[in-house]
Amino acid sequence: MHLHGHSFRVTSRNGKPNPRKEWRDTVLVPPRESADLAFVADHPGDWMFHCHVTDHQETGMMGVIRIT
């Protein structure tokens, strides 16, 4: 998944703490897995997040985060 306009850290994967602390704007999330993210929402506006696989975007793996 890719988040526009912000960088984030993956804090956990599948409920287990992530020891890596790098900043990123994209994270690979395999099927039936999860990732928790932390970021500072300091850029007001509407920001898209989406999967980079076009077929997945067309079936709903995209959305908007609104920061006011």
Tab-separated table of N, CA, C and O in Angstrom:
chain	number	residue	atom	x	y	z
A	1	MET	N	0.852	-1.174	0.000
A	1	MET	CA	0.000	0.000	0.000
A	1	MET	C	0.893	1.230	0.000
A	1	MET	O	1.963	1.233	0.586
A	2	HIS	N	0.404	2.271	-0.658
A	2	HIS	CA	1.157	3.517	-0.816
A	2	HIS	C	0.307	4.668	-0.293
A	2	HIS	O	-0.881	4.744	-0.594
A	3	LEU	N	0.911	5.545	0.503
A	3	LEU	CA	0.234	6.718	1.049
A	3	LEU	C	0.856	7.970	0.447
A	3	LEU	O	2.068	8.178	0.562
A	4	HIS	N	0.047	8.795	-0.186
A	4	HIS	CA	0.535	10.045	-0.772
A	4	HIS	C	0.688	11.116	0.308
A	4	HIS	O	-0.076	11.162	1.264
A	5	GLY	N	1.686	11.989	0.153
A	5	GLY	CA	1.824	13.187	0.963
A	5	GLY	C	2.429	13.026	2.334
A	5	GLY	O	2.651	14.019	3.024
A	6	HIS	N	2.688	11.815	2.768
A	6	HIS	CA	3.214	11.585	4.113
A	6	HIS	C	4.187	10.406	4.102
A	6	HIS	O	4.083	9.517	3.276
A	7	SER	N	5.082	10.416	5.070
A	7	SER	CA	5.925	9.257	5.339
A	7	SER	C	5.422	8.618	6.621
A	7	SER	O	4.855	9.288	7.478
A	8	PHE	N	5.631	7.317	6.755
A	8	PHE	CA	5.146	6.612	7.939
A	8	PHE	C	6.154	5.570	8.380
A	8	PHE	O	7.098	5.244	7.663
A	9	ARG	N	5.933	5.054	9.566
A	9	ARG	CA	6.690	3.919	10.080
A	9	ARG	C	5.726	2.764	10.291
A	9	ARG	O	4.616	2.965	10.767
A	10	VAL	N	6.162	1.566	9.957
A	10	VAL	CA	5.370	0.369	10.233
A	10	VAL	C	5.674	-0.016	11.677
A	10	VAL	O	6.799	-0.385	12.002
A	11	THR	N	4.675	0.109	12.559
A	11	THR	CA	4.891	-0.162	13.981
A	11	THR	C	4.723	-1.638	14.323
A	11	THR	O	5.336	-2.123	15.271
A	12	SER	N	3.871	-2.341	13.561
A	12	SER	CA	3.716	-3.780	13.784
A	12	SER	C	3.204	-4.449	12.520
A	12	SER	O	2.624	-3.803	11.649
A	13	ARG	N	3.450	-5.753	12.462
A	13	ARG	CA	2.949	-6.591	11.369
A	13	ARG	C	2.266	-7.791	12.001
A	13	ARG	O	2.871	-8.478	12.832
A	14	ASN	N	1.013	-7.981	11.622
A	14	ASN	CA	0.236	-9.107	12.166
A	14	ASN	C	0.251	-9.125	13.689
A	14	ASN	O	0.321	-10.170	14.316
A	15	GLY	N	0.197	-7.928	14.292
A	15	GLY	CA	0.140	-7.817	15.747
A	15	GLY	C	1.464	-7.956	16.461
A	15	GLY	O	1.520	-7.857	17.685
A	16	LYS	N	2.552	-8.147	15.730
A	16	LYS	CA	3.878	-8.285	16.343
A	16	LYS	C	4.691	-7.026	16.082
A	16	LYS	O	4.724	-6.540	14.951
A	17	PRO	N	5.346	-6.466	17.116
A	17	PRO	CA	6.138	-5.248	16.929
A	17	PRO	C	7.157	-5.389	15.801
A	17	PRO	O	7.766	-6.439	15.626
A	18	ASN	N	7.315	-4.323	15.057
A	18	ASN	CA	8.286	-4.286	13.965
A	18	ASN	C	9.570	-3.641	14.488
A	18	ASN	O	9.562	-2.484	14.883
A	19	PRO	N	10.701	-4.355	14.497
A	19	PRO	CA	11.944	-3.783	15.016
A	19	PRO	C	12.559	-2.736	14.091
A	19	PRO	O	13.382	-1.942	14.515
A	20	ARG	N	12.152	-2.711	12.826
A	20	ARG	CA	12.725	-1.751	11.870
A	20	ARG	C	12.033	-0.404	12.032
A	20	ARG	O	10.827	-0.332	12.158
A	21	LYS	N	12.789	0.675	11.986
A	21	LYS	CA	12.257	2.016	12.260
A	21	LYS	C	12.370	2.977	11.081
A	21	LYS	O	12.285	4.173	11.249
A	22	GLU	N	12.565	2.450	9.866
A	22	GLU	CA	12.762	3.332	8.723
A	22	GLU	C	11.464	4.049	8.331
A	22	GLU	O	10.373	3.554	8.561
A	23	TRP	N	11.621	5.233	7.750
A	23	TRP	CA	10.502	6.002	7.212
A	23	TRP	C	10.244	5.534	5.790
A	23	TRP	O	11.174	5.266	5.044
A	24	ARG	N	8.974	5.431	5.406
A	24	ARG	CA	8.625	4.982	4.057
A	24	ARG	C	7.287	5.576	3.641
A	24	ARG	O	6.591	6.186	4.444
A	25	ASP	N	6.939	5.400	2.378
A	25	ASP	CA	5.619	5.817	1.897
A	25	ASP	C	4.857	4.648	1.269
A	25	ASP	O	3.733	4.797	0.815
A	26	THR	N	5.502	3.466	1.262
A	26	THR	CA	4.895	2.260	0.695
A	26	THR	C	5.257	1.075	1.578
A	26	THR	O	6.374	0.991	2.078
A	27	VAL	N	4.293	0.172	1.768
A	27	VAL	CA	4.552	-1.054	2.523
A	27	VAL	C	3.889	-2.226	1.792
A	27	VAL	O	2.767	-2.098	1.298
A	28	LEU	N	4.602	-3.334	1.679
A	28	LEU	CA	4.040	-4.543	1.089
A	28	LEU	C	3.261	-5.290	2.161
A	28	LEU	O	3.785	-5.565	3.234
A	29	VAL	N	1.999	-5.599	1.862
A	29	VAL	CA	1.140	-6.327	2.794
A	29	VAL	C	0.607	-7.557	2.064
A	29	VAL	O	-0.278	-7.443	1.215
A	30	PRO	N	1.149	-8.730	2.363
A	30	PRO	CA	0.689	-9.948	1.697
A	30	PRO	C	-0.785	-10.244	2.012
A	30	PRO	O	-1.336	-9.733	2.994
A	31	PRO	N	-1.428	-11.086	1.212
A	31	PRO	CA	-2.830	-11.450	1.457
A	31	PRO	C	-3.046	-11.980	2.878
A	31	PRO	O	-2.213	-12.713	3.408
A	32	ARG	N	-4.149	-11.557	3.480
A	32	ARG	CA	-4.569	-11.981	4.816
A	32	ARG	C	-3.588	-11.591	5.914
A	32	ARG	O	-3.562	-12.196	6.977
A	33	GLU	N	-2.768	-10.593	5.660
A	33	GLU	CA	-1.871	-10.072	6.683
A	33	GLU	C	-2.226	-8.612	6.948
A	33	GLU	O	-3.032	-8.024	6.242
A	34	SER	N	-1.617	-8.041	7.989
A	34	SER	CA	-1.908	-6.654	8.344
A	34	SER	C	-0.628	-5.926	8.723
A	34	SER	O	0.379	-6.544	9.072
A	35	ALA	N	-0.700	-4.606	8.657
A	35	ALA	CA	0.408	-3.752	9.081
A	35	ALA	C	-0.194	-2.534	9.767
A	35	ALA	O	-1.153	-1.946	9.253
A	36	ASP	N	0.321	-2.181	10.946
A	36	ASP	CA	-0.086	-0.959	11.634
A	36	ASP	C	0.953	0.108	11.343
A	36	ASP	O	2.160	-0.163	11.392
A	37	LEU	N	0.465	1.325	11.040
A	37	LEU	CA	1.332	2.430	10.653
A	37	LEU	C	1.204	3.579	11.635
A	37	LEU	O	0.152	3.770	12.244
A	38	ALA	N	2.268	4.385	11.731
A	38	ALA	CA	2.233	5.620	12.509
A	38	ALA	C	2.794	6.724	11.636
A	38	ALA	O	3.821	6.553	10.988
A	39	PHE	N	2.082	7.858	11.591
A	39	PHE	CA	2.579	9.012	10.859
A	39	PHE	C	2.031	10.277	11.480
A	39	PHE	O	1.037	10.246	12.211
A	40	VAL	N	2.700	11.388	11.219
A	40	VAL	CA	2.258	12.690	11.702
A	40	VAL	C	1.386	13.304	10.615
A	40	VAL	O	1.852	13.531	9.498
A	41	ALA	N	0.130	13.547	10.938
A	41	ALA	CA	-0.827	14.097	9.971
A	41	ALA	C	-0.710	15.619	9.974
A	41	ALA	O	-1.554	16.328	10.506
A	42	ASP	N	0.370	16.133	9.372
A	42	ASP	CA	0.640	17.572	9.416
A	42	ASP	C	0.554	18.255	8.044
A	42	ASP	O	1.000	19.383	7.891
A	43	HIS	N	-0.023	17.575	7.062
A	43	HIS	CA	-0.223	18.168	5.742
A	43	HIS	C	-1.724	18.159	5.435
A	43	HIS	O	-2.249	17.148	4.961
A	44	PRO	N	-2.430	19.264	5.719
A	44	PRO	CA	-3.878	19.286	5.484
A	44	PRO	C	-4.232	18.998	4.025
A	44	PRO	O	-3.480	19.325	3.112
A	45	GLY	N	-5.354	18.360	3.857
A	45	GLY	CA	-5.855	18.076	2.520
A	45	GLY	C	-6.372	16.654	2.413
A	45	GLY	O	-6.455	15.922	3.396
A	46	ASP	N	-6.747	16.282	1.205
A	46	ASP	CA	-7.191	14.928	0.909
A	46	ASP	C	-6.020	14.171	0.300
A	46	ASP	O	-5.439	14.615	-0.692
A	47	TRP	N	-5.693	13.024	0.890
A	47	TRP	CA	-4.533	12.249	0.464
A	47	TRP	C	-4.955	10.827	0.110
A	47	TRP	O	-5.604	10.142	0.890
A	48	MET	N	-4.558	10.400	-1.059
A	48	MET	CA	-4.914	9.069	-1.543
A	48	MET	C	-3.996	8.020	-0.943
A	48	MET	O	-2.806	8.252	-0.742
A	49	PHE	N	-4.568	6.861	-0.612
A	49	PHE	CA	-3.775	5.666	-0.322
A	49	PHE	C	-4.312	4.556	-1.211
A	49	PHE	O	-5.502	4.496	-1.499
A	50	HIS	N	-3.413	3.712	-1.715
A	50	HIS	CA	-3.842	2.717	-2.692
A	50	HIS	C	-2.814	1.612	-2.844
A	50	HIS	O	-1.655	1.748	-2.465
A	51	CYS	N	-3.249	0.525	-3.438
A	51	CYS	CA	-2.374	-0.565	-3.845
A	51	CYS	C	-1.790	-0.196	-5.206
A	51	CYS	O	-2.452	0.455	-6.019
A	52	HIS	N	-0.556	-0.576	-5.461
A	52	HIS	CA	0.063	-0.282	-6.749
A	52	HIS	C	-0.317	-1.279	-7.840
A	52	HIS	O	0.074	-1.107	-8.989
A	53	VAL	N	-1.066	-2.311	-7.503
A	53	VAL	CA	-1.538	-3.266	-8.502
A	53	VAL	C	-2.871	-2.731	-9.051
A	53	VAL	O	-3.849	-2.632	-8.317
A	54	THR	N	-2.886	-2.361	-10.327
A	54	THR	CA	-4.056	-1.710	-10.922
A	54	THR	C	-5.330	-2.532	-10.755
A	54	THR	O	-6.384	-1.976	-10.431
A	55	ASP	N	-5.258	-3.842	-10.937
A	55	ASP	CA	-6.450	-4.681	-10.744
A	55	ASP	C	-6.995	-4.543	-9.329
A	55	ASP	O	-8.203	-4.565	-9.117
A	56	HIS	N	-6.120	-4.411	-8.351
A	56	HIS	CA	-6.560	-4.255	-6.962
A	56	HIS	C	-7.218	-2.891	-6.758
A	56	HIS	O	-8.215	-2.782	-6.045
A	57	GLN	N	-6.676	-1.845	-7.370
A	57	GLN	CA	-7.289	-0.516	-7.271
A	57	GLN	C	-8.706	-0.544	-7.816
A	57	GLN	O	-9.625	0.015	-7.212
A	58	GLU	N	-8.881	-1.213	-8.941
A	58	GLU	CA	-10.187	-1.260	-9.585
A	58	GLU	C	-11.217	-2.023	-8.757
A	58	GLU	O	-12.411	-1.827	-8.927
A	59	THR	N	-10.761	-2.890	-7.854
A	59	THR	CA	-11.696	-3.643	-7.021
A	59	THR	C	-11.785	-3.092	-5.603
A	59	THR	O	-12.326	-3.743	-4.714
A	60	GLY	N	-11.261	-1.881	-5.390
A	60	GLY	CA	-11.491	-1.198	-4.123
A	60	GLY	C	-10.319	-0.967	-3.202
A	60	GLY	O	-10.503	-0.418	-2.125
A	61	MET	N	-9.127	-1.353	-3.578
A	61	MET	CA	-7.978	-1.144	-2.692
A	61	MET	C	-7.369	0.237	-2.895
A	61	MET	O	-6.207	0.416	-3.238
A	62	MET	N	-8.223	1.224	-2.692
A	62	MET	CA	-7.785	2.620	-2.716
A	62	MET	C	-8.791	3.438	-1.914
A	62	MET	O	-9.946	3.050	-1.769
A	63	GLY	N	-8.333	4.527	-1.386
A	63	GLY	CA	-9.209	5.384	-0.600
A	63	GLY	C	-8.542	6.743	-0.374
A	63	GLY	O	-7.468	7.020	-0.914
A	64	VAL	N	-9.198	7.565	0.446
A	64	VAL	CA	-8.712	8.915	0.739
A	64	VAL	C	-8.695	9.142	2.235
A	64	VAL	O	-9.628	8.742	2.944
A	65	ILE	N	-7.623	9.740	2.722
A	65	ILE	CA	-7.533	10.201	4.100
A	65	ILE	C	-7.672	11.720	4.051
A	65	ILE	O	-6.943	12.385	3.314
A	66	ARG	N	-8.612	12.264	4.831
A	66	ARG	CA	-8.784	13.727	4.887
A	66	ARG	C	-8.162	14.244	6.177
A	66	ARG	O	-8.503	13.802	7.261
A	67	ILE	N	-7.241	15.183	6.036
A	67	ILE	CA	-6.573	15.809	7.177
A	67	ILE	C	-6.971	17.268	7.209
A	67	ILE	O	-6.790	17.992	6.240
A	68	THR	N	-7.559	17.664	8.344
A	68	THR	CA	-8.026	19.047	8.475
A	68	THR	C	-7.184	19.819	9.464
A	68	THR	O	-6.443	19.258	10.242
